[in-house]
């Protein structure tokens, strides 16, 4: 394999505190060297980065792939294409598929299918309960052995306190996190929008914001009780974040992520019954959105995940309360996160850390850094280049973006997986 | 109304002159109906489809009569929503209706927002005849017409809306219309049946009938569905009646000449006592039904003006 030298880039690697102009040399799919003034080895191909930012390939810690079972929504191949276009080279896949990822063979399947794409590593979540049905615990140990990085029932909350306590206790033995969809089911079931004036005006069944905080409070208590590690997915409310902040201050094993809609959009995005903005948890009031943005900046939130939930037109073209919740998010993950940087609330390096090394560490993955000898998983992006999100023109199959029509700054120019260019028009010159 | 709206999907967002103009036109149809005449040339050759995804005899009949009095060809379609793919039915039906070139489409659906979604897919003017717990605009218009004819105005009146506000599209449309026209609106009900942030709709919230009815010019009662009791939002019908059912004793807390209204169909002995409902001195419930036909004639007239002008 020949060498590739990526020149004229701003090297950004939050894991190593690196932020400088320079070059990066790829050899045999790995990062051979990086820094300023690297010589060009004989026969190396050169890519002119044009002054853009070169950072580790993004690590998305939460995405639904549609496969197996929902191939009409998204396949692993189509999700991989969307991920590559979004600069994502590592992706943790949710287990609430059909069948659910509750058997070691299915974990192997996902890893293998990811490898087939050549552009994205799939880190499978294992199901906490068989079939993600919320009844009996799945074979966490065997799933772990097969390669599951953590356990969750996906978009389904682990409802009974006893079951959650059991899972936290048992998973502790394997050093694994339980990832919770924090929503008290008896308050959230049947709801379509966050409780408040807008839901009342639209006559939509509502989910109180407290449904999240109540579940977070309970699970923090259970983490304390069991010594287990709990991770809250797509946290969306000020109250829940405050609870998590306190738990972290107490030194408990509590972490959380959020997704771009929760710091970029508020409930008004559902406007006149726009089902593409129907998400789970629902979009919240603007005070909650601002609290999520603040928690990104102060470090309470450990990662930004795409929370990619592919849906097709038939899932969404229904009366609002009956339409499927969920938005596609792979292609917009970076640019919407960068909006926080442009808005002045977040450092660029912190934003990239939330998209790379921090989620990688949560998942026990070595990805998300630019260390010498590491796999050359790279993302080249221009932080200011503008584009507009248009449903129907997004890469991949799932076009159900809640950001339809949103103008964004920050465009991925090239994505490399193991040193191979898997997305972008970056020109290689010999 | 030089620029009538293309559809009538909700009251929220309408301006006072638009509402006043609709009521004025409706007023003229009250007189026409009472004279026993019809205007069968107005909508001659036009097709009105009553598309009901939810059972309703009264509203459908009212629209049917309104359409026929104006000379439209009226077709009633009842679509079962008990099938699994409710929404598929909705959009498939939209495509079907579009192919039939219907002019006016009256839609009732058990899901909030369904008529609005339909309106994006069809060429016909869409009239929301009640969608989920969202709005029921013609009911609010007929209620306003009833009040305006009895009291000569809407502005400054104190209107108390009592009962299951949470699930009531009638309450929402009435709140929007009456607050827009300058009435003072109160909602009264147990806290479990008052929607979150109700006061943000510009109403005063009461949980006590005596306090809420004080000084009321109009008392509107809402239908309480048995299903609400099954879901535990109120413990029993008799408890609800004890605290919120409108009987003569409670009505005495309102102004001495306060009018009693109900969108029907009534649950006698649950939200309203028969003695009150049938008291000709106070109850205008039958008049509401009469106004309903006139209001729907006015809406059909106004919404078809755009296409009639293009003929």
XYZ file of C-alpha atoms in Angstrom:
741
model
C 0.000 0.000 0.000
C 1.322 3.411 -0.916
C 1.611 6.271 1.495
C -0.768 9.209 1.507
C 0.262 12.595 2.776
C -2.552 14.958 3.708
C -1.095 18.437 3.634
C -2.194 21.930 4.493
C -4.604 21.030 7.297
C -5.358 22.185 10.800
C -4.686 19.045 12.832
C -7.187 18.809 15.622
C -6.959 15.967 18.137
C -8.578 16.825 21.455
C -7.442 13.524 23.004
C -3.830 14.657 22.722
C -4.410 18.376 23.043
C -3.238 18.836 19.486
C -4.367 21.853 17.457
C -1.838 23.018 14.874
C -1.246 23.517 11.174
C 0.544 20.622 9.597
C 0.356 17.384 7.663
C -0.574 13.822 8.350
C 1.015 10.780 6.812
C -0.958 7.590 6.299
C 0.916 4.331 5.793
C -0.660 0.889 5.549
C -3.957 2.205 6.777
C -2.466 3.660 9.908
C -1.342 7.080 10.992
C 2.415 6.993 10.466
C 3.191 10.533 11.458
C 1.640 13.931 11.916
C 2.858 17.440 12.603
C 4.437 20.334 10.815
C 7.096 20.003 8.172
C 6.811 16.282 7.440
C 8.746 15.367 4.368
C 6.948 13.718 1.483
C 8.103 10.125 1.213
C 8.922 8.878 -2.272
C 5.859 7.679 -4.117
C 3.421 9.074 -1.600
C 0.149 10.421 -2.921
C -0.679 13.904 -1.701
C -3.993 15.354 -0.713
C -4.196 19.114 -0.317
C -6.461 19.764 2.641
C -6.952 23.356 1.569
C -6.574 24.649 5.114
C -9.521 22.662 6.429
C -9.647 20.850 9.774
C -8.441 17.265 9.964
C -9.722 15.452 13.021
C -10.297 11.821 14.020
C -13.170 10.114 12.248
C -16.291 10.765 14.294
C -17.556 8.194 16.785
C -21.345 8.098 16.882
C -22.425 6.350 20.049
C -26.094 5.988 19.186
C -27.675 5.089 15.879
C -30.382 2.727 14.725
C -29.481 0.995 11.488
C -32.695 -0.662 10.410
C -30.883 -3.920 9.867
C -31.850 -6.616 10.627
C -35.593 -6.352 10.188
C -36.276 -2.830 8.986
C -34.327 -2.751 5.734
C -37.056 -0.623 4.143
C -35.940 2.175 6.443
C -32.185 1.809 6.226
C -29.654 -0.882 5.492
C -26.187 -1.107 6.915
C -24.842 -0.177 3.474
C -27.041 2.934 3.210
C -26.306 3.943 6.794
C -22.585 3.513 6.098
C -22.857 5.846 3.102
C -24.644 8.457 5.213
C -22.119 8.009 8.018
C -19.190 8.471 5.645
C -20.756 11.658 4.299
C -21.101 12.816 7.878
C -17.470 12.081 8.737
C -18.428 9.136 10.969
C -16.100 6.116 10.957
C -17.245 4.342 14.115
C -20.824 3.807 15.024
C -22.550 2.145 17.957
C -25.679 0.373 16.733
C -28.841 0.058 18.813
C -30.123 -3.448 19.474
C -33.885 -2.945 19.108
C -33.966 -4.495 15.671
C -35.990 -7.480 14.500
C -34.682 -9.794 15.781
C -33.218 -7.812 18.665
C -29.474 -8.088 19.262
C -29.888 -10.477 22.167
C -27.815 -13.359 20.867
C -24.023 -13.532 20.403
C -24.454 -14.577 16.767
C -26.229 -11.324 16.023
C -23.411 -9.321 17.585
C -20.970 -11.087 15.267
C -23.285 -10.423 12.347
C -23.338 -6.675 12.930
C -19.578 -6.464 13.317
C -19.089 -8.453 10.130
C -21.634 -6.421 8.177
C -19.882 -3.242 9.299
C -16.550 -4.576 8.122
C -18.093 -5.413 4.740
C -18.889 -1.758 4.157
C -15.221 -0.889 4.471
C -16.156 2.559 5.705
C -17.486 2.187 9.215
C -16.810 0.048 12.256
C -20.004 -1.063 13.928
C -19.865 -1.393 17.689
C -22.990 -3.312 18.630
C -25.003 -2.656 21.734
C -26.411 -5.766 23.281
C -30.008 -5.950 24.444
C -30.522 -5.678 28.184
C -33.574 -7.905 27.992
C -34.487 -10.667 25.589
C -36.145 -9.182 22.532
C -35.801 -5.747 24.182
C -39.166 -6.646 25.675
C -38.317 -5.444 29.154
C -38.966 -8.773 30.842
C -36.087 -11.211 31.392
C -32.432 -10.281 31.212
C -30.517 -11.255 28.077
C -27.205 -13.157 28.186
C -25.127 -10.079 28.928
C -21.926 -12.017 29.530
C -22.069 -13.926 26.259
C -23.047 -10.789 24.376
C -20.111 -8.980 25.937
C -17.788 -11.777 24.974
C -19.042 -11.584 21.406
C -18.220 -7.889 21.257
C -21.167 -5.936 22.624
C -19.828 -2.616 23.940
C -22.667 -1.799 26.335
C -26.281 -2.742 26.962
C -29.523 -0.989 26.240
C -33.052 -1.728 25.141
C -32.761 1.035 22.549
C -35.682 3.409 22.355
C -37.481 1.463 25.019
C -36.961 2.498 28.618
C -36.077 -0.170 31.141
C -39.203 0.372 33.164
C -39.355 -1.763 36.313
C -36.919 -0.572 38.988
C -36.088 -4.126 39.970
C -35.088 -5.030 36.422
C -32.877 -1.942 36.136
C -31.234 -2.704 39.473
C -30.616 -6.263 38.351
C -29.111 -5.210 35.027
C -26.851 -2.598 36.654
C -25.642 -5.107 39.222
C -25.041 -7.919 36.764
C -23.403 -5.764 34.087
C -21.018 -4.421 36.720
C -19.441 -7.858 36.819
C -18.507 -7.488 33.154
C -17.488 -3.854 33.497
C -20.298 -2.713 31.224
C -22.603 0.287 31.140
C -26.350 0.135 30.994
C -27.628 2.764 28.576
C -31.071 3.987 29.504
C -33.712 5.732 27.393
C -34.720 7.937 30.311
C -38.460 8.275 30.145
C -40.841 6.980 32.796
C -43.088 4.828 30.597
C -46.277 5.325 32.591
C -45.969 9.078 32.042
C -44.693 8.950 28.476
C -46.692 6.180 26.807
C -49.015 7.457 24.122
C -47.553 10.946 24.240
C -46.533 12.786 21.095
C -45.218 16.184 22.183
C -43.735 17.791 25.255
C -46.374 18.975 27.706
C -47.060 22.681 27.571
C -48.807 25.409 25.679
C -47.994 24.138 22.189
C -49.199 20.574 22.801
C -52.335 21.987 24.401
C -53.009 24.233 21.404
C -52.441 21.430 18.915
C -54.519 19.019 20.965
C -51.710 16.465 21.074
C -51.248 13.883 23.839
C -48.425 15.226 25.959
C -45.334 13.889 27.720
C -44.263 15.966 30.707
C -40.596 16.959 30.786
C -40.568 15.483 34.294
C -40.956 11.988 32.804
C -37.253 12.251 31.977
C -36.078 13.700 35.279
C -38.054 11.129 37.272
C -36.381 8.232 35.458
C -32.958 9.863 35.734
C -33.427 10.415 39.476
C -34.487 6.815 39.965
C -31.625 5.350 37.984
C -29.054 7.528 39.750
C -30.427 6.060 42.954
C -30.102 2.567 41.521
C -26.541 3.235 40.345
C -25.728 4.269 43.879
C -27.423 1.193 45.297
C -25.788 -1.292 42.950
C -22.456 0.319 42.175
C -23.317 -0.124 38.518
C -22.623 2.302 35.689
C -25.560 4.018 34.054
C -25.529 6.110 30.914
C -28.488 8.283 29.960
C -29.139 8.620 26.253
C -30.390 11.749 24.485
C -30.940 13.824 27.598
C -33.234 16.710 26.732
C -34.294 18.562 29.868
C -32.734 21.071 32.264
C -33.962 19.155 35.286
C -32.438 15.827 34.253
C -29.117 17.504 33.462
C -29.032 19.097 36.889
C -29.544 15.675 38.488
C -26.755 14.201 36.373
C -24.454 17.098 37.271
C -25.024 16.438 40.983
C -24.509 12.692 40.562
C -21.201 13.299 38.792
C -20.137 15.656 41.570
C -20.761 12.815 44.006
C -18.455 10.614 41.985
C -21.127 8.187 40.846
C -20.693 6.223 37.661
C -23.184 8.302 35.712
C -22.698 9.579 32.170
C -24.930 10.935 29.443
C -25.181 12.009 25.850
C -27.504 14.171 23.876
C -28.347 14.534 20.201
C -28.263 17.616 17.963
C -32.046 18.196 17.861
C -32.065 18.786 21.600
C -29.625 21.692 21.486
C -30.596 23.043 18.096
C -34.391 22.799 17.929
C -37.251 23.360 20.298
C -40.857 22.161 20.337
C -41.953 24.788 17.823
C -40.256 22.714 15.104
C -43.338 20.478 15.105
C -45.184 23.584 13.894
C -48.348 22.632 12.145
C -48.125 18.881 12.798
C -44.727 18.308 11.107
C -44.102 14.649 11.775
C -40.413 14.812 10.768
C -39.901 16.778 13.985
C -41.618 14.103 16.055
C -38.820 12.589 18.108
C -38.439 10.443 21.195
C -37.958 12.116 23.632
C -39.981 14.956 22.145
C -38.461 18.330 21.336
C -38.700 20.491 24.418
C -39.200 24.085 25.432
C -36.469 26.535 24.581
C -35.353 26.799 28.212
C -34.542 23.096 28.075
C -32.731 23.507 24.763
C -30.571 26.224 26.291
C -29.827 24.026 29.308
C -28.664 21.225 26.987
C -26.399 23.660 25.143
C -24.980 24.886 28.457
C -24.363 21.305 29.593
C -22.351 20.652 26.420
C -20.126 23.589 27.260
C -19.668 22.794 30.947
C -18.852 19.138 30.361
C -21.905 17.588 32.017
C -22.755 15.949 28.714
C -20.153 13.350 27.754
C -20.971 12.883 24.093
C -23.078 14.065 21.191
C -24.669 11.174 19.321
C -26.598 11.314 16.061
C -29.537 9.401 17.565
C -30.153 8.360 13.979
C -33.600 6.763 13.727
C -34.391 6.003 10.120
C -38.050 6.175 9.136
C -39.646 5.945 5.753
C -42.424 8.045 4.302
C -45.144 5.622 5.356
C -43.910 5.741 8.964
C -44.140 9.518 8.950
C -47.084 10.418 6.707
C -49.623 9.722 9.394
C -51.617 11.887 11.748
C -49.060 13.305 14.181
C -49.903 11.183 17.213
C -49.785 7.991 15.121
C -46.626 8.819 13.165
C -43.382 7.091 14.135
C -41.010 9.103 16.289
C -37.386 9.554 15.288
C -35.191 11.564 12.982
C -32.278 10.751 10.717
C -29.080 12.299 11.974
C -25.873 10.854 10.518
C -25.298 13.452 7.828
C -26.092 16.423 10.063
C -24.287 15.339 13.249
C -21.142 17.411 12.741
C -22.635 20.545 11.208
C -25.402 20.947 13.781
C -22.869 20.465 16.567
C -20.663 23.100 14.928
C -23.582 25.523 15.112
C -22.884 25.575 18.848
C -19.286 26.527 18.090
C -20.351 29.284 15.709
C -22.821 30.465 18.310
C -19.907 30.958 20.691
C -21.063 28.504 23.343
C -18.550 25.757 22.647
C -14.849 25.537 21.716
C -14.123 23.743 18.475
C -11.820 21.312 20.273
C -14.483 20.567 22.888
C -17.071 20.016 20.171
C -14.799 17.549 18.376
C -14.032 15.787 21.668
C -17.775 15.280 22.179
C -17.895 13.644 18.744
C -14.741 11.558 18.965
C -12.653 10.625 21.981
C -15.263 11.079 24.670
C -17.847 8.701 23.204
C -15.040 6.307 22.209
C -13.889 6.107 25.805
C -17.429 5.477 27.024
C -17.626 2.562 24.621
C -14.164 1.256 25.493
C -12.973 1.877 21.957
C -9.504 3.039 20.967
C -10.964 5.100 18.106
C -11.389 8.842 18.180
C -7.765 10.021 18.324
C -4.924 10.805 15.919
C -2.196 8.857 17.697
C 0.734 7.497 15.701
C 0.123 3.868 14.909
C -3.627 4.266 15.211
C -5.969 3.283 12.391
C -6.156 6.205 9.958
C -9.835 7.003 10.546
C -10.027 10.645 9.570
C -12.502 13.406 8.962
C -11.583 16.486 6.933
C -14.073 19.303 7.261
C -14.387 22.973 6.597
C -15.970 24.542 9.684
C -17.505 27.493 7.852
C -18.596 26.115 4.520
C -22.370 26.541 4.264
C -24.980 24.140 3.004
C -28.688 23.562 3.419
C -30.320 20.409 4.719
C -32.865 19.200 2.187
C -34.934 16.121 2.886
C -34.772 13.976 -0.217
C -31.205 14.969 -1.007
C -29.459 13.511 2.041
C -26.982 10.649 1.662
C -28.336 7.256 2.708
C -31.881 6.035 2.663
C -33.444 7.803 5.642
C -34.638 11.272 4.668
C -36.645 11.953 7.832
C -34.543 14.822 9.074
C -35.976 17.206 11.653
C -33.564 19.816 10.235
C -35.212 20.000 6.815
C -34.528 23.450 5.385
C -31.969 24.352 8.047
C -28.961 26.304 6.763
C -25.770 25.012 8.369
C -22.114 25.925 8.403
C -19.609 23.119 8.464
C -19.139 20.629 5.703
C -17.325 17.315 5.572
C -14.853 17.363 2.674
C -13.352 13.931 3.083
C -13.605 10.818 5.231
C -10.966 8.107 5.469
C -11.417 4.665 6.961
C -8.225 2.741 7.662
C -6.457 5.158 5.350
C -8.852 4.684 2.458
C -10.898 7.615 1.195
C -14.556 6.571 1.667
C -16.216 9.921 1.107
C -15.365 13.200 -0.490
C -13.829 14.848 -3.448
C -10.441 15.401 -1.884
C -8.052 15.170 -4.781
C -5.108 12.873 -4.603
C -2.124 13.881 -6.621
C 0.735 11.515 -7.106
C -64.354 38.979 3.263
C -62.546 39.902 0.113
C -59.975 37.215 0.740
C -61.724 34.230 2.238
C -59.335 31.588 3.573
C -58.633 28.620 1.336
C -59.523 26.103 4.053
C -61.148 26.265 7.453
C -58.859 24.096 9.560
C -58.810 25.995 12.826
C -60.019 29.130 14.537
C -56.586 29.865 15.980
C -54.928 32.451 13.795
C -58.115 34.003 12.370
C -58.467 37.760 12.784
C -61.500 39.453 14.354
C -62.766 40.886 11.030
C -62.600 37.441 9.420
C -64.634 35.929 12.231
C -67.110 38.806 12.248
C -67.568 38.477 8.488
C -68.301 34.748 8.791
C -70.865 35.443 11.475
C -72.462 38.185 9.355
C -72.853 35.872 6.391
C -74.204 33.167 8.710
C -76.717 35.653 10.060
C -78.133 36.138 6.586
C -78.537 32.378 6.245
C -80.473 32.220 9.499
C -82.993 34.566 7.960
C -83.076 32.628 4.706
C -83.621 29.339 6.518
C -86.391 30.797 8.630
C -88.128 32.142 5.537
C -88.289 28.591 4.253
C -86.437 29.506 1.065
C -83.252 27.966 -0.286
C -80.481 29.168 -2.585
C -80.014 26.123 -4.688
C -78.217 27.918 -7.492
C -75.255 28.978 -5.318
C -73.402 25.662 -5.251
C -75.183 24.016 -8.176
C -72.926 21.515 -9.889
C -70.436 21.532 -7.027
C -69.581 18.476 -5.031
C -69.389 18.412 -1.278
C -67.997 15.301 0.335
C -68.577 14.621 3.998
C -65.581 12.510 4.912
C -66.054 11.122 8.393
C -63.390 8.938 9.958
C -65.257 9.140 13.240
C -68.951 8.604 13.858
C -71.099 11.687 14.038
C -74.723 12.014 13.158
C -75.326 15.609 14.118
C -72.394 17.365 12.497
C -72.607 15.285 9.348
C -76.331 15.912 9.009
C -75.828 19.609 9.616
C -73.210 19.856 6.848
C -75.351 17.714 4.564
C -78.339 19.976 5.047
C -76.221 23.094 4.601
C -74.798 21.775 1.355
C -78.176 20.723 0.000
C -79.800 24.025 0.825
C -77.144 25.695 -1.295
C -77.660 23.228 -4.128
C -74.437 21.220 -3.845
C -74.256 17.536 -4.640
C -73.573 16.031 -1.240
C -71.907 12.685 -0.748
C -71.346 11.091 2.633
C -68.345 8.868 3.140
C -67.759 7.044 6.380
C -64.343 5.493 6.684
C -63.678 3.061 9.459
C -60.637 3.884 11.527
C -60.696 0.553 13.261
C -58.375 -0.864 10.619
C -54.713 -1.034 11.513
C -53.397 1.385 8.921
C -55.386 4.451 9.840
C -53.096 6.965 8.180
C -52.777 4.963 5.029
C -56.506 5.173 4.713
C -56.304 8.934 5.174
C -53.815 9.568 2.398
C -55.200 6.959 0.060
C -58.572 8.551 0.505
C -57.088 11.962 -0.233
C -55.694 10.698 -3.522
C -59.025 9.102 -4.385
C -60.993 12.235 -3.625
C -58.617 14.372 -5.618
C -59.176 12.187 -8.627
C -62.930 12.716 -8.229
C -62.548 16.503 -8.364
C -64.556 17.322 -5.308
C -64.912 21.023 -4.493
C -65.536 21.044 -0.772
C -64.288 18.458 1.637
C -65.663 18.266 5.155
C -63.418 16.115 7.349
C -63.837 14.664 10.771
C -61.045 12.542 12.214
C -60.147 11.175 15.633
C -56.557 12.397 15.250
C -55.446 15.976 15.809
C -54.024 17.513 12.646
C -55.443 14.962 10.198
C -57.534 17.538 8.228
C -54.489 19.822 8.012
C -52.442 16.980 6.561
C -55.242 16.158 4.142
C -55.456 19.802 3.074
C -51.868 19.625 1.856
C -52.755 16.792 -0.492
C -56.076 17.761 -2.040
C -57.255 20.544 -4.323
C -60.613 20.903 -2.580
C -61.301 23.440 0.144
C -61.066 21.506 3.390
C -63.345 22.183 6.337
C -62.359 20.677 9.641
C -65.447 19.150 11.213
C -63.545 18.159 14.338
C -60.054 16.638 14.600
C -59.033 14.695 17.676
C -58.616 17.029 20.601
C -57.462 19.927 18.406
C -60.270 22.060 16.967
C -63.873 22.091 15.812
C -64.123 25.480 14.124
C -67.726 25.405 12.879
C -68.924 24.516 16.379
C -67.207 27.610 17.775
C -68.705 29.742 15.009
C -72.203 28.462 15.682
C -71.746 29.001 19.397
C -70.575 32.549 18.754
C -73.499 33.206 16.438
C -75.917 31.925 19.060
C -74.374 34.174 21.696
C -74.162 37.211 19.445
C -77.809 36.942 18.417
C -78.900 36.616 22.041
C -76.600 39.207 23.560
C -75.921 41.476 20.612
C -72.163 41.224 21.055
C -69.283 38.995 22.074
C -66.982 41.616 23.479
C -66.895 41.914 27.244
C -69.038 38.867 27.937
C -67.946 36.422 30.609
C -68.072 32.884 29.191
C -67.505 29.862 31.436
C -66.578 26.594 29.711
C -67.144 23.683 32.087
C -65.998 20.079 32.218
C -63.553 18.038 30.148
C -61.492 20.823 28.600
C -58.469 18.539 28.204
C -60.035 16.371 25.523
C -62.311 18.977 24.024
C -61.762 20.349 20.536
C -64.942 22.372 21.051
C -63.357 24.084 24.059
C -60.170 24.899 22.156
C -61.992 26.425 19.195
C -64.298 28.351 21.477
C -61.406 29.654 23.552
C -59.615 30.907 20.440
C -62.711 32.477 18.945
C -64.063 34.112 22.064
C -60.736 35.487 23.295
C -60.064 36.830 19.794
C -63.435 38.605 19.836
C -62.864 40.131 23.253
C -64.863 37.874 25.540
C -63.521 36.962 28.930
C -63.179 33.185 28.958
C -62.971 30.920 31.974
C -62.504 27.193 32.048
C -63.789 25.182 34.976
C -63.073 21.544 35.665
C -61.174 19.092 37.837
C -57.399 19.591 37.445
C -57.128 16.222 35.692
C -59.328 17.520 32.869
C -57.670 20.906 32.383
C -54.815 20.824 29.840
C -51.283 21.868 30.827
C -50.590 25.597 30.429
C -54.288 26.299 29.777
C -53.874 29.842 31.089
C -51.445 30.458 28.228
C -54.455 30.298 25.922
C -55.727 33.477 27.500
C -58.275 31.964 29.860
C -58.746 31.986 33.587
C -58.685 28.514 35.156
C -61.067 27.476 37.952
C -61.543 24.183 39.721
C -64.541 25.345 41.700
C -67.860 25.885 39.936
C -69.085 28.477 42.396
C -66.081 30.722 41.926
C -65.904 30.104 38.193
C -69.552 30.779 37.458
C -69.645 34.020 39.424
C -70.809 36.755 37.060
C -70.883 34.486 34.008
C -73.073 35.572 31.071
C -72.745 32.249 29.287
C -72.273 28.745 30.709
C -71.019 26.168 28.219
C -70.959 22.554 29.302
C -68.840 19.953 27.527
C -69.512 16.310 26.946
C -67.684 13.964 29.313
C -66.920 10.688 27.621
C -67.218 7.494 29.623
C -63.748 6.536 28.427
C -62.294 9.303 30.639
C -63.653 7.581 33.698
C -62.234 4.281 32.504
C -58.814 5.953 32.361
C -59.235 7.147 35.912
C -59.228 10.867 35.177
C -62.392 11.172 37.237
C -63.411 8.498 39.703
C -67.076 8.246 38.729
C -69.907 9.946 36.901
C -71.726 10.690 40.119
C -68.702 12.348 41.644
C -68.218 14.422 38.509
C -71.871 15.463 38.548
C -71.666 16.371 42.213
C -68.882 18.886 41.634
C -69.104 19.872 37.975
C -72.484 18.782 36.622
C -74.578 21.824 35.746
C -77.818 21.790 37.699
C -80.148 24.585 38.781
C -78.315 25.102 42.064
C -74.960 25.631 40.374
C -76.460 27.703 37.569
C -77.765 30.077 40.243
C -74.132 31.141 40.836
C -73.959 32.626 37.347
C -75.743 35.820 36.266
C -79.521 35.527 36.676
C -80.050 35.572 32.923
C -77.014 33.485 32.024
C -77.501 31.262 28.987
C -76.757 27.539 29.019
C -75.087 25.904 26.037
C -73.952 22.397 25.126
C -72.395 21.159 21.874
C -74.284 17.846 22.121
C -74.850 15.057 22.353
C -75.600 15.476 26.054
C -74.928 13.019 28.848
C -77.868 13.972 30.999
C -77.078 13.582 34.657
C -73.323 13.630 34.038
C -72.294 17.071 32.828
C -75.765 18.586 32.708
C -79.053 18.104 34.529
C -82.182 17.678 32.420
C -83.994 20.432 34.290
C -81.381 22.916 33.107
C -80.908 21.484 29.629
C -84.633 21.645 28.922
C -85.374 25.007 30.551
C -86.524 27.219 27.659
C -85.730 30.352 29.646
C -82.069 29.469 29.973
C -81.055 26.749 27.554
C -80.214 27.657 23.972
C -79.076 24.168 23.088
C -81.682 23.679 20.350
C -80.939 27.102 18.936
C -77.283 26.056 18.647
C -78.365 23.271 16.330
C -80.300 25.724 14.158
C -77.328 28.097 14.042
C -75.141 25.165 13.072
C -76.816 24.797 9.700
C -76.602 28.543 9.003
C -72.937 28.725 9.985
C -72.060 25.758 7.789
C -73.941 27.325 4.857
C -71.894 30.483 5.399
C -68.629 28.540 5.530
C -69.467 26.592 2.365
C -70.459 29.856 0.667
C -67.289 31.666 1.683
C -64.828 28.873 0.987
C -66.307 28.258 -2.461
C -66.087 31.913 -3.468
C -62.527 31.537 -4.632
C -63.397 28.795 -7.081
C -66.711 30.374 -8.080
C -64.903 33.565 -8.957
C -62.661 31.604 -11.260
C -65.573 30.141 -13.218
